[in-house]
Short mmCIF file of C-alpha atoms and ligand atoms in Angstrom, two decimals:
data_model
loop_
_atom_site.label_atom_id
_atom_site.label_comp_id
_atom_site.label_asym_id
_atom_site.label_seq_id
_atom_site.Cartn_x
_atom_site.Cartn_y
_atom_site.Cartn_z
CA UNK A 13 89.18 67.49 149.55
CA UNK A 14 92.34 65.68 151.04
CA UNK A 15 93.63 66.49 154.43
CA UNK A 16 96.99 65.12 155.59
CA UNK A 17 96.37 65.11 159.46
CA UNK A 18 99.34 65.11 161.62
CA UNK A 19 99.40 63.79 165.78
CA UNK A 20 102.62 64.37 168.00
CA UNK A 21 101.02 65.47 171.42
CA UNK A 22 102.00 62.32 173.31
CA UNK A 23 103.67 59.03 172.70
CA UNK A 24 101.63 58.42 169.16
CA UNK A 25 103.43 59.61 165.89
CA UNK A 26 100.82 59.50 163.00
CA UNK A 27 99.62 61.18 159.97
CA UNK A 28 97.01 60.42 158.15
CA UNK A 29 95.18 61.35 154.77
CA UNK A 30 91.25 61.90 154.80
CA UNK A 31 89.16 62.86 151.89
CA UNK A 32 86.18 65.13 152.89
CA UNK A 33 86.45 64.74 156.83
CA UNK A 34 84.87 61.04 156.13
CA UNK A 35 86.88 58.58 153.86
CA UNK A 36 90.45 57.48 155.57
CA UNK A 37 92.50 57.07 152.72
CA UNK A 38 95.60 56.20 155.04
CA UNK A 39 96.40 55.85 159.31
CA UNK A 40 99.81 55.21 159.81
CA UNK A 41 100.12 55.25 163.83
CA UNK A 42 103.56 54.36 165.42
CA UNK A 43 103.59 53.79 168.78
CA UNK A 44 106.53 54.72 170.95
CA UNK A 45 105.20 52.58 174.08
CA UNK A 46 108.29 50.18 173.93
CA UNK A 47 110.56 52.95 174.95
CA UNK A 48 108.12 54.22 177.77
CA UNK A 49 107.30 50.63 179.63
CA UNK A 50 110.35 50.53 181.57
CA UNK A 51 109.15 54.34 182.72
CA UNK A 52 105.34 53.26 183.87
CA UNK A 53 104.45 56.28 181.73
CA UNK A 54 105.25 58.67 179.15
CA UNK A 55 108.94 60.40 179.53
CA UNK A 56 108.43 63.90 177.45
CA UNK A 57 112.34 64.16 176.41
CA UNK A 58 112.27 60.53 174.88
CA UNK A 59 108.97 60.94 173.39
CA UNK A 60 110.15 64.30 171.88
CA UNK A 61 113.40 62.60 170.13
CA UNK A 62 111.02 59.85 168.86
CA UNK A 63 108.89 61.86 167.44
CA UNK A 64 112.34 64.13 165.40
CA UNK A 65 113.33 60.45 164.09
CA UNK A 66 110.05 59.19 162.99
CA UNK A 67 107.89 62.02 161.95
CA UNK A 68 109.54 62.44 157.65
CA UNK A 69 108.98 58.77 157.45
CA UNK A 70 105.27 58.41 158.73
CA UNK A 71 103.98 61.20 156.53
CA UNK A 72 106.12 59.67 153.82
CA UNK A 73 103.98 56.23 154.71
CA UNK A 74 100.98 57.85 155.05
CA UNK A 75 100.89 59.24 151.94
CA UNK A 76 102.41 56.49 149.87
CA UNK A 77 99.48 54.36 152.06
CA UNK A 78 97.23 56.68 150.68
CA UNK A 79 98.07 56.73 146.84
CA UNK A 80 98.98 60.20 146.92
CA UNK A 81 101.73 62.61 146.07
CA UNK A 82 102.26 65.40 148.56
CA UNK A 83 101.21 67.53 145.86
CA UNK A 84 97.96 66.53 145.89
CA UNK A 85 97.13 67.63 149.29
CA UNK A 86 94.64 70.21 150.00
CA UNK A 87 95.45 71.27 153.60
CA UNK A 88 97.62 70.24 156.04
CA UNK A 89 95.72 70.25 159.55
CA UNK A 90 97.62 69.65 163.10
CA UNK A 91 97.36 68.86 166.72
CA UNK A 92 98.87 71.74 168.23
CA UNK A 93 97.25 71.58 171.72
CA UNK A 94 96.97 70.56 174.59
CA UNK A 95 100.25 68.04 174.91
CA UNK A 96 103.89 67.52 175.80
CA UNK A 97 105.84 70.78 174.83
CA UNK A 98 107.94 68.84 173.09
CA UNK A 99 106.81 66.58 171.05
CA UNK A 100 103.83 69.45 169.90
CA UNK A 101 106.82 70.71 168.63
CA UNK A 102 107.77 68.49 166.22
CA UNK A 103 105.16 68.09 164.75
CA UNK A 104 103.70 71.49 164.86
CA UNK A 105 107.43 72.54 162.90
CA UNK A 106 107.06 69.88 160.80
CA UNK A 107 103.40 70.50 159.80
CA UNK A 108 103.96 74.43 159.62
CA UNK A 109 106.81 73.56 156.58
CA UNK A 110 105.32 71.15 154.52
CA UNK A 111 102.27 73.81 154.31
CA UNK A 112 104.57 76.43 153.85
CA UNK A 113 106.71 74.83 151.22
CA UNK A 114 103.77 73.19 149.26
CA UNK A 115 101.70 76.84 149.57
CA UNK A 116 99.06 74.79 151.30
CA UNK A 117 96.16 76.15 153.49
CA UNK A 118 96.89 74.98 157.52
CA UNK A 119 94.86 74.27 160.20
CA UNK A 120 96.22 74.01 164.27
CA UNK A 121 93.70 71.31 165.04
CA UNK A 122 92.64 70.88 169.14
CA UNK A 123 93.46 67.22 170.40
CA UNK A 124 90.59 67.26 172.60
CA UNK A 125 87.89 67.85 170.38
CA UNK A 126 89.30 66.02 167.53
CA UNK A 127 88.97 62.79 169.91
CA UNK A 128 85.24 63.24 169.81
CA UNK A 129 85.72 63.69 165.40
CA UNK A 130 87.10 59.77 165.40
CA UNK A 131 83.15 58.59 164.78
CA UNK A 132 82.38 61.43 162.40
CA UNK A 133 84.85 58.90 160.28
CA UNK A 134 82.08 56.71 160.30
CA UNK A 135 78.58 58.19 159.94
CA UNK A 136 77.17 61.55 160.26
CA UNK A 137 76.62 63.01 163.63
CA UNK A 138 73.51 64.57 164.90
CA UNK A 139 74.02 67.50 166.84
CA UNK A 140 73.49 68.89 169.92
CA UNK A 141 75.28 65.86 171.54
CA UNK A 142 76.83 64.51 174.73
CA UNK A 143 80.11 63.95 174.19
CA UNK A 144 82.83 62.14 176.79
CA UNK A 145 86.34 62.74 176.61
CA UNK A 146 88.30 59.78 178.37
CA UNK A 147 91.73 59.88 177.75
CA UNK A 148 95.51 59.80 179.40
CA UNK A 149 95.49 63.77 180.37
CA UNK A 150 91.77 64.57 180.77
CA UNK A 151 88.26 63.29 181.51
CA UNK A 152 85.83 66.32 180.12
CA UNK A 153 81.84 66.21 179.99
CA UNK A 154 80.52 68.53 177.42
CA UNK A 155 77.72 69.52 175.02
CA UNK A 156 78.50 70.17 171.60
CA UNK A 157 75.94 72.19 169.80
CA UNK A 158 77.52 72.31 166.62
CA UNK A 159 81.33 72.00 164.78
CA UNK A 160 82.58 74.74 166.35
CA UNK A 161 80.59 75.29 169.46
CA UNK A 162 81.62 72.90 172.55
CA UNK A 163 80.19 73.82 176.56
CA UNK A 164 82.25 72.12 178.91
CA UNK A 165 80.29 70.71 181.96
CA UNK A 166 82.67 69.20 183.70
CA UNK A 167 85.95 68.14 183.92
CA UNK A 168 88.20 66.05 186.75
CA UNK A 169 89.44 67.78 189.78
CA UNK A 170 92.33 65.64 189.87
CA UNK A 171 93.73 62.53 188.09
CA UNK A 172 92.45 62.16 184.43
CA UNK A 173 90.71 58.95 184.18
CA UNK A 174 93.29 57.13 181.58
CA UNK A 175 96.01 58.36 184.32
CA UNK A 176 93.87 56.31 187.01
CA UNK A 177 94.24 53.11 184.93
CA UNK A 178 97.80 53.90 184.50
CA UNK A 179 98.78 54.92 188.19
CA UNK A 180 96.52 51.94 189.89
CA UNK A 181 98.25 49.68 186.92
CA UNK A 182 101.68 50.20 188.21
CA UNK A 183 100.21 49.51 192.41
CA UNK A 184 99.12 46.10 190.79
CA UNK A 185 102.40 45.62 189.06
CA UNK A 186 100.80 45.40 185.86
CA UNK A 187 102.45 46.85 182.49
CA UNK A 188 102.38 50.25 180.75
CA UNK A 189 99.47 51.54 179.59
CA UNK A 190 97.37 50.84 182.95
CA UNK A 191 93.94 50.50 180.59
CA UNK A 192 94.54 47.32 178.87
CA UNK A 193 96.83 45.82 181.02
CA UNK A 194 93.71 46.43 183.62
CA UNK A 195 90.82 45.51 181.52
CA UNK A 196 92.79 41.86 180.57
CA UNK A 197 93.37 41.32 184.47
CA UNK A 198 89.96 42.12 184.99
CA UNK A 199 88.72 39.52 183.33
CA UNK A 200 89.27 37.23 185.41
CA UNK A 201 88.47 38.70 188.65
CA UNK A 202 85.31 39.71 189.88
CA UNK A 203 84.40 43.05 190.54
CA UNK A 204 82.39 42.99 193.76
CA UNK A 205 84.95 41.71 195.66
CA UNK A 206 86.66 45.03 197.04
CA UNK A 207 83.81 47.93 197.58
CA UNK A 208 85.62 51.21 196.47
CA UNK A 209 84.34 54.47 196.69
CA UNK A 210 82.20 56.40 193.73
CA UNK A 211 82.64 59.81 194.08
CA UNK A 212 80.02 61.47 192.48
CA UNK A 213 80.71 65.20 192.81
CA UNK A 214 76.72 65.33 193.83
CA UNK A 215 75.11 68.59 192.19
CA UNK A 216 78.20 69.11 189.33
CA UNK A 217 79.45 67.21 186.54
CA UNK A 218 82.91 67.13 187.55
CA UNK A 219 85.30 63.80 188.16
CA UNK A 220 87.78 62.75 190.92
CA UNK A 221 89.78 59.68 190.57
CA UNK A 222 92.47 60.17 193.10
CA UNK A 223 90.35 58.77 196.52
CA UNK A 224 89.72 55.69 193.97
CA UNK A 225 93.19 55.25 193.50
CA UNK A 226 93.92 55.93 197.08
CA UNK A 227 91.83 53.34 198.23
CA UNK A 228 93.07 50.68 195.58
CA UNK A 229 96.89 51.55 197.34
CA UNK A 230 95.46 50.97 201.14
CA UNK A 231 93.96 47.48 200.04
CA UNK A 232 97.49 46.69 198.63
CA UNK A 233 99.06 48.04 201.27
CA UNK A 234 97.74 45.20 203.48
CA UNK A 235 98.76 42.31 201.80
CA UNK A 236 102.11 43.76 203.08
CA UNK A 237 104.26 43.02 199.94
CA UNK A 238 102.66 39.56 199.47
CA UNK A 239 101.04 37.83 196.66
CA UNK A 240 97.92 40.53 195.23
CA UNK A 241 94.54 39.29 194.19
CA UNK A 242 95.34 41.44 191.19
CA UNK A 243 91.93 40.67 189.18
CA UNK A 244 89.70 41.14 191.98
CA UNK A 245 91.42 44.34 192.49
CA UNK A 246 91.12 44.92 188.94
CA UNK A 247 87.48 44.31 187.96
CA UNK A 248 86.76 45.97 191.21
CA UNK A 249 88.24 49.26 190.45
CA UNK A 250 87.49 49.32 186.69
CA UNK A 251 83.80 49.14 187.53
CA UNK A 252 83.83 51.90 189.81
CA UNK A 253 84.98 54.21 187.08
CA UNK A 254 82.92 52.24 184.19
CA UNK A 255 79.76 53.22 186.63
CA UNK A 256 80.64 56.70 187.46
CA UNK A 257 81.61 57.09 183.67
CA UNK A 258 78.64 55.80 182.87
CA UNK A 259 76.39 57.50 185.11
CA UNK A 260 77.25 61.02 185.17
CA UNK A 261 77.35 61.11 181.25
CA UNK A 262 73.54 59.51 181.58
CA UNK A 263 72.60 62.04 183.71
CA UNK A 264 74.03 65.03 181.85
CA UNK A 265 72.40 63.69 178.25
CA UNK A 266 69.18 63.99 180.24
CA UNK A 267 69.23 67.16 181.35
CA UNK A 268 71.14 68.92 178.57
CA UNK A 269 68.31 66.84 176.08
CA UNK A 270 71.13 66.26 173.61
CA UNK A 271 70.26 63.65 170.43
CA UNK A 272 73.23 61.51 171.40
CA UNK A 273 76.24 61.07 173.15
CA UNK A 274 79.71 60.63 171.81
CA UNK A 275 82.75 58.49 174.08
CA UNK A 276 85.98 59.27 172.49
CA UNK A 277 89.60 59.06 173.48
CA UNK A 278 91.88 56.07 174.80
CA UNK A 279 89.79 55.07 177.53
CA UNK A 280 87.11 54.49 174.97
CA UNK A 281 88.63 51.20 174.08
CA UNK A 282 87.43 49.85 177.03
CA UNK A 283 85.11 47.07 176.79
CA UNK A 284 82.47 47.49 179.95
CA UNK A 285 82.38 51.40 179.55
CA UNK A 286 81.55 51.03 175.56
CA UNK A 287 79.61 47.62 176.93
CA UNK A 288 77.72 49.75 179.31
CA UNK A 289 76.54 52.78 176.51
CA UNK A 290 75.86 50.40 174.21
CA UNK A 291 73.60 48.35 176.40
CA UNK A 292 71.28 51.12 177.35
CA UNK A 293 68.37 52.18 174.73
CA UNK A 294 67.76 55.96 175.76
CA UNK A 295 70.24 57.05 173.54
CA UNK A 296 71.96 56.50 170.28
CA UNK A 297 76.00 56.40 171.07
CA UNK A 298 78.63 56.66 168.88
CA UNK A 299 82.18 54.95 169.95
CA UNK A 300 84.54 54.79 167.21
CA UNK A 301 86.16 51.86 166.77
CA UNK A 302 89.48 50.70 168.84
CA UNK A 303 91.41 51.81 165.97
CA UNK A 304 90.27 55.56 166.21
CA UNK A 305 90.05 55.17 170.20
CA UNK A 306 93.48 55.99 171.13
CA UNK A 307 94.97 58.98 169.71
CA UNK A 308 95.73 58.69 165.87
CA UNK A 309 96.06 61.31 162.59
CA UNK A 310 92.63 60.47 161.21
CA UNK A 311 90.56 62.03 164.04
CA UNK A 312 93.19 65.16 163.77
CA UNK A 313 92.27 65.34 159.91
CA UNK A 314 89.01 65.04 160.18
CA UNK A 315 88.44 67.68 163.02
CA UNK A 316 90.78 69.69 160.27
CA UNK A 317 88.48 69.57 157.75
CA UNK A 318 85.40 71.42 159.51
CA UNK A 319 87.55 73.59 160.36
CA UNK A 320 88.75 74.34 157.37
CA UNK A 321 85.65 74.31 155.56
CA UNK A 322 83.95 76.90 158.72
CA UNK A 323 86.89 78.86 157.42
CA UNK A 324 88.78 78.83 160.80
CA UNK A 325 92.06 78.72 158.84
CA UNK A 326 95.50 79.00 160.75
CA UNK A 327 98.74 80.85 159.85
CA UNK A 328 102.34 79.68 160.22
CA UNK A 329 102.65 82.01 163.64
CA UNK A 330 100.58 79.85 165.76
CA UNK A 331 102.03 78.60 168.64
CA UNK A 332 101.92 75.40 170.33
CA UNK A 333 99.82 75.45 174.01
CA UNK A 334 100.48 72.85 176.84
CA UNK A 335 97.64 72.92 178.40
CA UNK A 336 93.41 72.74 177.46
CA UNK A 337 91.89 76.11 178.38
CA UNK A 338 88.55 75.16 179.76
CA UNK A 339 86.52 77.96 178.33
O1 KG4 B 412 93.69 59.25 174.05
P1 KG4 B 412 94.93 58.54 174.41
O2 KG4 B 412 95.50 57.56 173.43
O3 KG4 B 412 96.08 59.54 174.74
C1 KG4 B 412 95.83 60.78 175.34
O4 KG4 B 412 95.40 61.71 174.64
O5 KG4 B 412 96.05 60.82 176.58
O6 KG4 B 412 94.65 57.80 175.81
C2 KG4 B 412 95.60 57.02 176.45
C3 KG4 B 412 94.98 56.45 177.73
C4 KG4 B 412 95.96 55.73 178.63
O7 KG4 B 412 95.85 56.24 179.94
C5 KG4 B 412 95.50 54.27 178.56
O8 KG4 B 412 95.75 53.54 179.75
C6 KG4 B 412 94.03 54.43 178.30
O9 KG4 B 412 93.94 55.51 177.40
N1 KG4 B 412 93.44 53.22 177.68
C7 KG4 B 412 92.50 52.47 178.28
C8 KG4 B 412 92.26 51.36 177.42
N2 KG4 B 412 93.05 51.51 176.31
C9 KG4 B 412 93.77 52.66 176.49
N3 KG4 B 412 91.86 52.60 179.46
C10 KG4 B 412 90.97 51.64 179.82
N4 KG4 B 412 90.71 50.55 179.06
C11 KG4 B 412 91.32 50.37 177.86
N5 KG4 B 412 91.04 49.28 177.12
ZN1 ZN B 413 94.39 61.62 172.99
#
């Protein structure tokens, strides 16, 4: 069975084609991040006009990437929350005619979840797992019991973790999107130098970034517009969140006695937090690669798929919805 998968929550216009939830036959991605740089972050009315321009030609790619006529696709699954209003829109609209005019089953596919579907491209997944959602908009601990059963544990009070990256980015003058742009700097820079806080939330599984970030901003605030030791500040703030990543997710596959744990989502891509699951032996992890880490069509197709085969099929009055309700 051949799902075209289509993304348009953020700054990412994709579509992809996936046979059987598993094979990618095609993953066009087209990044807008050129047009956001000289922003520091995503503006939602360019990122909405992008997405009108590009969105006929990517499917048109992905399915010529594919091998495929449009004819010979057996659903057509989308991301239609949580996101920018927007640019859900488009592709929402865009995803709601092709199905209509081709007389195609559709599926409204969640963003969040699908994120934690990018290593079901790979191998099969044993459930009940851990999985941890790291991405621009949210941080979110949560058991998965099955395809269509998720718990959430936790969640951040405040600043999603990619938006950490991004925010303490821009204090270090470093480019658009904060995550690489930090994990490069890092490198070079050692990350005991500056002790910044952990907060750990003791007793839930919840996140808080924002007393990180504000303690990043009073260290640069005393250099008093001077030179920054920018990788020092660097490694020592991506380690704080690698080890508060790490440990909370540790401590909640324990507990919950899940069979693995999942990272998905941009934030995924980075190399001490995947550096630091992979390392340990307690449990198996699944990262997908940095090709399914940031947000892409595959994941949204694949999610799309269970779905449609658990019969969870959509129809053409579904809406799009801003925000992640957390139950
Ligand atoms: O999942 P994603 O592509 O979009 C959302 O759904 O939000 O995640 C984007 C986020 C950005 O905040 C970006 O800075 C972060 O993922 N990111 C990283 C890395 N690559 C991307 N954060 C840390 N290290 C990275 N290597
Ligand atoms: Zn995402």
């Amino acid at each position: 069975m051949r799902v075209l998968g289509i993304e348009s929550s953020c700054d990412e216009c994709s579509a992809a084609v996936v046979e059987d939830g598993r094979r990618i036959l095609s993953n066009v991605v087209l990044s807008q991040v050129d047009f956001h740089k000289p922003f520091y972050g995503v503006v939602p009315e360019i990122a909405s006009r992008k997405h009108v321009e590009w969105i006929a030609p990517v499917v048109q790619d992905a399915l010529s990437a594919a091998g495929v006529a449009v004819g010979d696709i057996d659903a057509v699954a989308v991301t239609y929350r949580p996101g920018l209003i927007g640019s859900l829109l488009v592709g929402l609209s865009f995803a709601k005619g092709l199905a209509w005019a081709l007389g195609k089953p559709f599926v409204g596919v969640d963003h969040i979840l699908a994120h934690l579907y990018a290593p079901h491209l790979e191998r099969d997944i044993s459930y009940p797992y851990l999985g941890l959602l790291v991405s621009g908009g949210h941080t979110i601990i949560a058991r998965v019991d099955r395809h269509d059963r998720m718990q959430v544990l936790g969640t951040t009070i405040d600043d999603a973790c990619g938006e950490a990256f991004d925010k303490v980015a821009r204090l270090l003058g470093l480019p658009y999107p904060g995550g690489p742009s930090i994990q490069k700097a890092a490198e070079q820079g050692n990350p005991g130098a500056f002790k910044f806080p952990r907060a750990w939330l003791e007793g839930t599984r919840n996140f808080s970034f924002s007393g990180l970030k504000t303690a990043v901003l009073k260290e640069v605030n005393k250099f008093n517009g001077g030179p920054l030791p920018v990788a020092d500040l660097a490694a020592s703030f991506q380690t704080a969140v690698v080890e508060v990543l790490f440990q909370k997710t540790m401590q909640a596959a324990r507990e919950y006695g899940v069979n693995n744990i999942i990272v998905g989502g941009g934030v995924s891509a980075n190399k001490p937090l995947r550096d630091a699951f992979l390392a340990q032996t307690e449990f198996p992890v699944k990262i997908p690669p940095l090709s399914l880490c940031t947000d892409n069509a595959a994941m949204i197709a694949a999610a799309g798929y269970y779905r449609y085969v658990l019969g969870h099929l959509d129809g053409l009055d579904i809406d799009i919805l801003p925000t992640w309700p957390l139950s």
